[in-house]
Amino acid sequence: MTPFATLSNASSVSWDAIPQKTPENMCSSIAEAMANGARICSFFGLPSDNSISLNSGSKTIELVAVLAHDTEDALSVIRSMPFSGSFPSLTPDHPQAHLFERLIFEEHGLTPTGHPWLKPVRKTETNAPRNSPFFEVAGSEIHEVAVGPVHAGIIEPGHFRFQCTGEKVHHLEIALGYQHRGIEAALTGGPFPSGIKQIEALAGDTSVAHTTAYATNLEVLSGTEAPLQAQWVRAIALELERLANHTGDIGALANDVAFLPTSSACGRIRGDFLNLTALICGNRFGRSLVTPGGCRYDLEPERACRLRERLLVSLSEVEQAARWLWESSSSRARFERIGTLTPDDAARMGMVGPAVRACGLVRDVRFDHPAGWHRFAQIPVSVWPDGDVQARARVRWLEIRQSGEFLKEQLAAAPGGPLITPMPPLMPDTLAVTLVEGWRGEVCHVAITDHQGRLRTCKVTDPSFHNWTGLALAMRNQAISDFPICNKSFNLSYCGFDL
Amino acid sequence: MSTFDVLFHRIQTGCETIAYPDGPAPALPDRHGGALQLDSTRCMDTCHACMDICPTQAIRRTRENGIELDLGRCLFCGSCVEVCPTQAITPTNNHRMAVRKKDDLILGSGARSQLRLAEDLGSRLIALLGRSIRLRQVSAGGCNACEADVNVLGTIGWDLGRFGIQFVASPRHADGILITGPVSKAMELALRKTWDAIPEPKIAIAVGSCAISGGPFHANPETHAGADGIIPIDLYIPGCPPHPLTILDGLLRVLGKLKNSASEHAE
Ligand code: SF4
Ligand code: SF4
């Protein structure tokens, strides 16, 4: 008898049907499941009195964990009895829990006993996240390099602390929180009409993935489903989002090694992909497209035709620009065997998206946990074995091709029919989970309602939350001058992490 | 082999930079809508459909002026246009939106039914900065889409450098600051320090509804409602995010490289 409630992606389970354990039993059940291949999608606390406040004072807290069993197309949920004080840390055996546990510590004051590096995640009380203690490497030759929060280009804020001897980086610690806008707290008590707008702007380059996850949860919680036509539009927009970002990142990588032909071509083609999203909804970042109950803008046959024509041009241009880069041996020399992650480390850190697929691991929500339109149309998973900067660039490239193929096929396959359905009130005391494969990887939203059908919590895990530690690991024993290309090869989100 | 390929491609494609502002501006996407305009004489006395649906409370009813719409708070979601029963709020399809004073973004009755576009910085500052201006960008709590569309101006399609505008890596090298985001509490200190480090004379530009009014986050206690309570702003560029064309128009306008009348041909 499994100690978990099992559900599939984009579905719900009644709160009472989720097994409730002591914190100790809950953690040992999670550890056991993880030893059998499960990974953490989300792990968080919430006040047990069913009140709607995110940061609780001295009240008791319930922990909730959502795990993914990727080979079984299943998710499982477990929760703890209300408690205060401490719980056994999973981190020493399962390091992918480390940030989740730090966040539980920060938000609710519970101590994960045995956590090796317990400090807040995005707290701002002491003025800025960079004022927290940093891990220091000892030795007279060691010097520390501090970068940020304001960076040298047009980039989001974050603080990086490198421990080096000469050029060589021994350890990198990343302190974020500068983009914290309190989005989860603002969603609590809803759904509010402004909620979808905060979700759109949660990570601005991932608007379609996040709004799809949020809207799907609300649809599931209200016992309805977006019309097929809307699911189709969402799937099209999701791939356009991926195309734009992957193309931009290949260009940015080329730029960082001063290979300008690819960099300047990709810079422009990325804009062309963004303009295709704008062709659907008017906004280059997919704003106002997805809404609870469906979509606000349709992709009519004539518009789909125009989109397809422009798409074909951009796809052949990006094919050419990428070929220049792969054929340039001087660029390859800068990308190969730089910033290497082992498959073992990537799996242990619970990484997601192109970063984990570049370590040869098959992990893709569209394939492992298909929901929405992906139940009818799958996309092959793109993997590359080496785990280095080149592999991450190559996986992006393979995904550009696969997204292109998917779009070419699907643009002709509109199911037609209505675009939006009215939203009934949310069911009370229910938990819903939706995973969406955003261009950086798995976007996870967990929504839980209270007795009156209001949102007790809407817990968001951006792929960057899983992956920032991967970047830190990839920098070990690398030259600090290679940080820019390592960073670009991941291109993680600051605001998606900070919420 | 690939070198020739690249050269051949370059010769074949020629210049990829848009002709604007010498030629016509590229068209906005048909569903974009551009700036909104408001004809409040069409409003019915008891109607508040737009106020109810607006996600950022950009629309309000005042005793003296009737319905007012603040384009600084607007996310350009189009909901008010959809629900208005009398077509009082309509899109203009015009990309030009940058203004010098925040109040100029508030649409109301009569002359205020459209926004009042930015004037240039004045002859003294234009003489100093008009031919070449260097900006430091500070991202402070937004969503990274405003940053993305500022970055786009640096690509070959837009080539911002041809106007003498450049983004630099140190505030000491800068003539001004370009701010995105509502200014999260955690970024307030860094923003102030960056501003203080820029030598006088200097200008400040707020890009996006976040930096102007807090945008979608205007009511969150973890953020400020825009940058102008923290540093004085000389140019407001609305949008969520503003289209690159809107940003470019604002930058050129404030530097006196575009007169209000001179760019009418875009329509
Ligand atoms: S278009 Fe602007 S003013 Fe109208 S509802 Fe949307 S945010 Fe509010
Ligand atoms: S104004 Fe809109 S696009 Fe710009 S940072 Fe804010 S939420 Fe993002």
GROMACS .gro file of N, CA, C and O in nm, chain A residues 345-385:
model
  164
  345ASP      N    1   2.505   1.381  -1.119
  345ASP     CA    2   2.482   1.507  -1.046
  345ASP      C    3   2.350   1.570  -1.090
  345ASP      O    4   2.273   1.619  -1.007
  346ALA      N    5   2.326   1.570  -1.221
  346ALA     CA    6   2.204   1.633  -1.271
  346ALA      C    7   2.081   1.564  -1.214
  346ALA      O    8   1.985   1.629  -1.174
  347ALA      N    9   2.087   1.431  -1.205
  347ALA     CA   10   1.973   1.358  -1.150
  347ALA      C   11   1.959   1.384  -1.001
  347ALA      O   12   1.850   1.406  -0.950
  348ARG      N   13   2.071   1.383  -0.930
  348ARG     CA   14   2.066   1.405  -0.785
  348ARG      C   15   2.015   1.545  -0.751
  348ARG      O   16   1.949   1.565  -0.649
  349MET      N   17   2.045   1.643  -0.835
  349MET     CA   18   1.998   1.779  -0.809
  349MET      C   19   1.855   1.799  -0.858
  349MET      O   20   1.800   1.908  -0.847
  350GLY      N   21   1.795   1.696  -0.915
  350GLY     CA   22   1.657   1.707  -0.961
  350GLY      C   23   1.640   1.805  -1.074
  350GLY      O   24   1.538   1.872  -1.085
  351MET      N   25   1.742   1.813  -1.159
  351MET     CA   26   1.736   1.915  -1.265
  351MET      C   27   1.633   1.878  -1.372
  351MET      O   28   1.591   1.763  -1.384
  352VAL      N   29   1.594   1.979  -1.447
  352VAL     CA   30   1.489   1.963  -1.548
  352VAL      C   31   1.528   2.034  -1.677
  352VAL      O   32   1.623   2.111  -1.680
  353GLY      N   33   1.452   2.008  -1.781
  353GLY     CA   34   1.464   2.085  -1.905
  353GLY      C   35   1.585   2.050  -1.989
  353GLY      O   36   1.648   1.946  -1.971
  354PRO      N   37   1.622   2.137  -2.083
  354PRO     CA   38   1.735   2.112  -2.172
  354PRO      C   39   1.864   2.082  -2.093
  354PRO      O   40   1.948   2.004  -2.138
  355ALA      N   41   1.878   2.143  -1.975
  355ALA     CA   42   2.001   2.123  -1.898
  355ALA      C   43   2.017   1.977  -1.858
  355ALA      O   44   2.128   1.923  -1.857
  356VAL      N   45   1.907   1.911  -1.823
  356VAL     CA   46   1.919   1.771  -1.782
  356VAL      C   47   1.924   1.680  -1.906
  356VAL      O   48   1.994   1.580  -1.908
  357ARG      N   49   1.853   1.721  -2.011
  357ARG     CA   50   1.856   1.639  -2.134
  357ARG      C   51   1.995   1.645  -2.199
  357ARG      O   52   2.034   1.553  -2.268
  358ALA      N   53   2.069   1.753  -2.172
  358ALA     CA   54   2.205   1.764  -2.225
  358ALA      C   55   2.301   1.674  -2.150
  358ALA      O   56   2.418   1.663  -2.185
  359CYS      N   57   2.252   1.610  -2.042
  359CYS     CA   58   2.334   1.510  -1.973
  359CYS      C   59   2.287   1.371  -2.013
  359CYS      O   60   2.317   1.272  -1.946
  360GLY      N   61   2.209   1.363  -2.119
  360GLY     CA   62   2.167   1.233  -2.169
  360GLY      C   63   2.045   1.175  -2.100
  360GLY      O   64   2.006   1.061  -2.128
  361LEU      N   65   1.982   1.249  -2.010
  361LEU     CA   66   1.866   1.194  -1.940
  361LEU      C   67   1.737   1.230  -2.014
  361LEU      O   68   1.720   1.343  -2.058
  362VAL      N   69   1.648   1.134  -2.025
  362VAL     CA   70   1.519   1.156  -2.091
  362VAL      C   71   1.421   1.209  -1.985
  362VAL      O   72   1.380   1.136  -1.896
  363ARG      N   73   1.393   1.337  -1.991
  363ARG     CA   74   1.303   1.396  -1.893
  363ARG      C   75   1.235   1.515  -1.958
  363ARG      O   76   1.298   1.616  -1.982
  364ASP      N   77   1.108   1.500  -1.990
  364ASP     CA   78   1.037   1.605  -2.062
  364ASP      C   79   0.888   1.586  -2.033
  364ASP      O   80   0.831   1.482  -2.065
  365VAL      N   81   0.826   1.686  -1.972
  365VAL     CA   82   0.686   1.676  -1.933
  365VAL      C   83   0.597   1.642  -2.052
  365VAL      O   84   0.503   1.564  -2.041
  366ARG      N   85   0.629   1.698  -2.169
  366ARG     CA   86   0.544   1.676  -2.286
  366ARG      C   87   0.540   1.527  -2.322
  366ARG      O   88   0.445   1.480  -2.382
  367PHE      N   89   0.647   1.457  -2.285
  367PHE     CA   90   0.659   1.315  -2.319
  367PHE      C   91   0.622   1.227  -2.199
  367PHE      O   92   0.549   1.130  -2.212
  368ASP      N   93   0.674   1.263  -2.081
  368ASP     CA   94   0.654   1.179  -1.962
  368ASP      C   95   0.515   1.195  -1.901
  368ASP      O   96   0.460   1.100  -1.847
  369HIS      N   97   0.463   1.317  -1.902
  369HIS     CA   98   0.336   1.343  -1.834
  369HIS      C   99   0.245   1.425  -1.926
  369HIS      O  100   0.205   1.536  -1.891
  370PRO      N  101   0.212   1.372  -2.043
  370PRO     CA  102   0.137   1.455  -2.138
  370PRO      C  103   0.001   1.498  -2.084
  370PRO      O  104  -0.071   1.418  -2.025
  371ALA      N  105  -0.029   1.627  -2.103
  371ALA     CA  106  -0.160   1.681  -2.065
  371ALA      C  107  -0.198   1.780  -2.174
  371ALA      O  108  -0.117   1.814  -2.259
  372GLY      N  109  -0.323   1.827  -2.169
  372GLY     CA  110  -0.368   1.923  -2.269
  372GLY      C  111  -0.352   1.866  -2.409
  372GLY      O  112  -0.374   1.747  -2.432
  373TRP      N  113  -0.309   1.948  -2.501
  373TRP     CA  114  -0.297   1.905  -2.640
  373TRP      C  115  -0.192   1.797  -2.659
  373TRP      O  116  -0.196   1.718  -2.753
  374HIS      N  117  -0.096   1.791  -2.567
  374HIS     CA  118   0.011   1.691  -2.583
  374HIS      C  119  -0.037   1.547  -2.560
  374HIS      O  120   0.037   1.452  -2.585
  375ARG      N  121  -0.163   1.531  -2.516
  375ARG     CA  122  -0.219   1.396  -2.511
  375ARG      C  123  -0.239   1.342  -2.652
  375ARG      O  124  -0.241   1.223  -2.675
  376PHE      N  125  -0.259   1.435  -2.747
  376PHE     CA  126  -0.287   1.391  -2.885
  376PHE      C  127  -0.166   1.401  -2.975
  376PHE      O  128  -0.160   1.337  -3.079
  377ALA      N  129  -0.073   1.489  -2.940
  377ALA     CA  130   0.040   1.513  -3.029
  377ALA      C  131   0.167   1.518  -2.945
  377ALA      O  132   0.184   1.608  -2.865
  378GLN      N  133   0.252   1.420  -2.964
  378GLN     CA  134   0.374   1.415  -2.884
  378GLN      C  135   0.493   1.476  -2.960
  378GLN      O  136   0.490   1.488  -3.082
  379ILE      N  137   0.592   1.511  -2.881
  379ILE     CA  138   0.716   1.561  -2.939
  379ILE      C  139   0.828   1.471  -2.889
  379ILE      O  140   0.839   1.448  -2.769
  380PRO      N  141   0.911   1.418  -2.980
  380PRO     CA  142   1.022   1.333  -2.933
  380PRO      C  143   1.115   1.411  -2.840
  380PRO      O  144   1.132   1.532  -2.856
  381VAL      N  145   1.172   1.342  -2.744
  381VAL     CA  146   1.260   1.408  -2.647
  381VAL      C  147   1.400   1.423  -2.708
  381VAL      O  148   1.454   1.328  -2.763
  382SER      N  149   1.455   1.543  -2.697
  382SER     CA  150   1.588   1.569  -2.753
  382SER      C  151   1.694   1.555  -2.643
  382SER      O  152   1.687   1.626  -2.544
  383VAL      N  153   1.787   1.464  -2.663
  383VAL     CA  154   1.894   1.449  -2.565
  383VAL      C  155   2.030   1.456  -2.635
  383VAL      O  156   2.041   1.437  -2.757
  384TRP      N  157   2.130   1.485  -2.554
  384TRP     CA  158   2.269   1.490  -2.603
  384TRP      C  159   2.353   1.440  -2.486
  384TRP      O  160   2.322   1.471  -2.372
  385PRO      N  161   2.458   1.364  -2.511
  385PRO     CA  162   2.518   1.292  -2.398
  385PRO      C  163   2.619   1.368  -2.311
  385PRO      O  164   2.640   1.329  -2.198
   0.00000   0.00000   0.00000
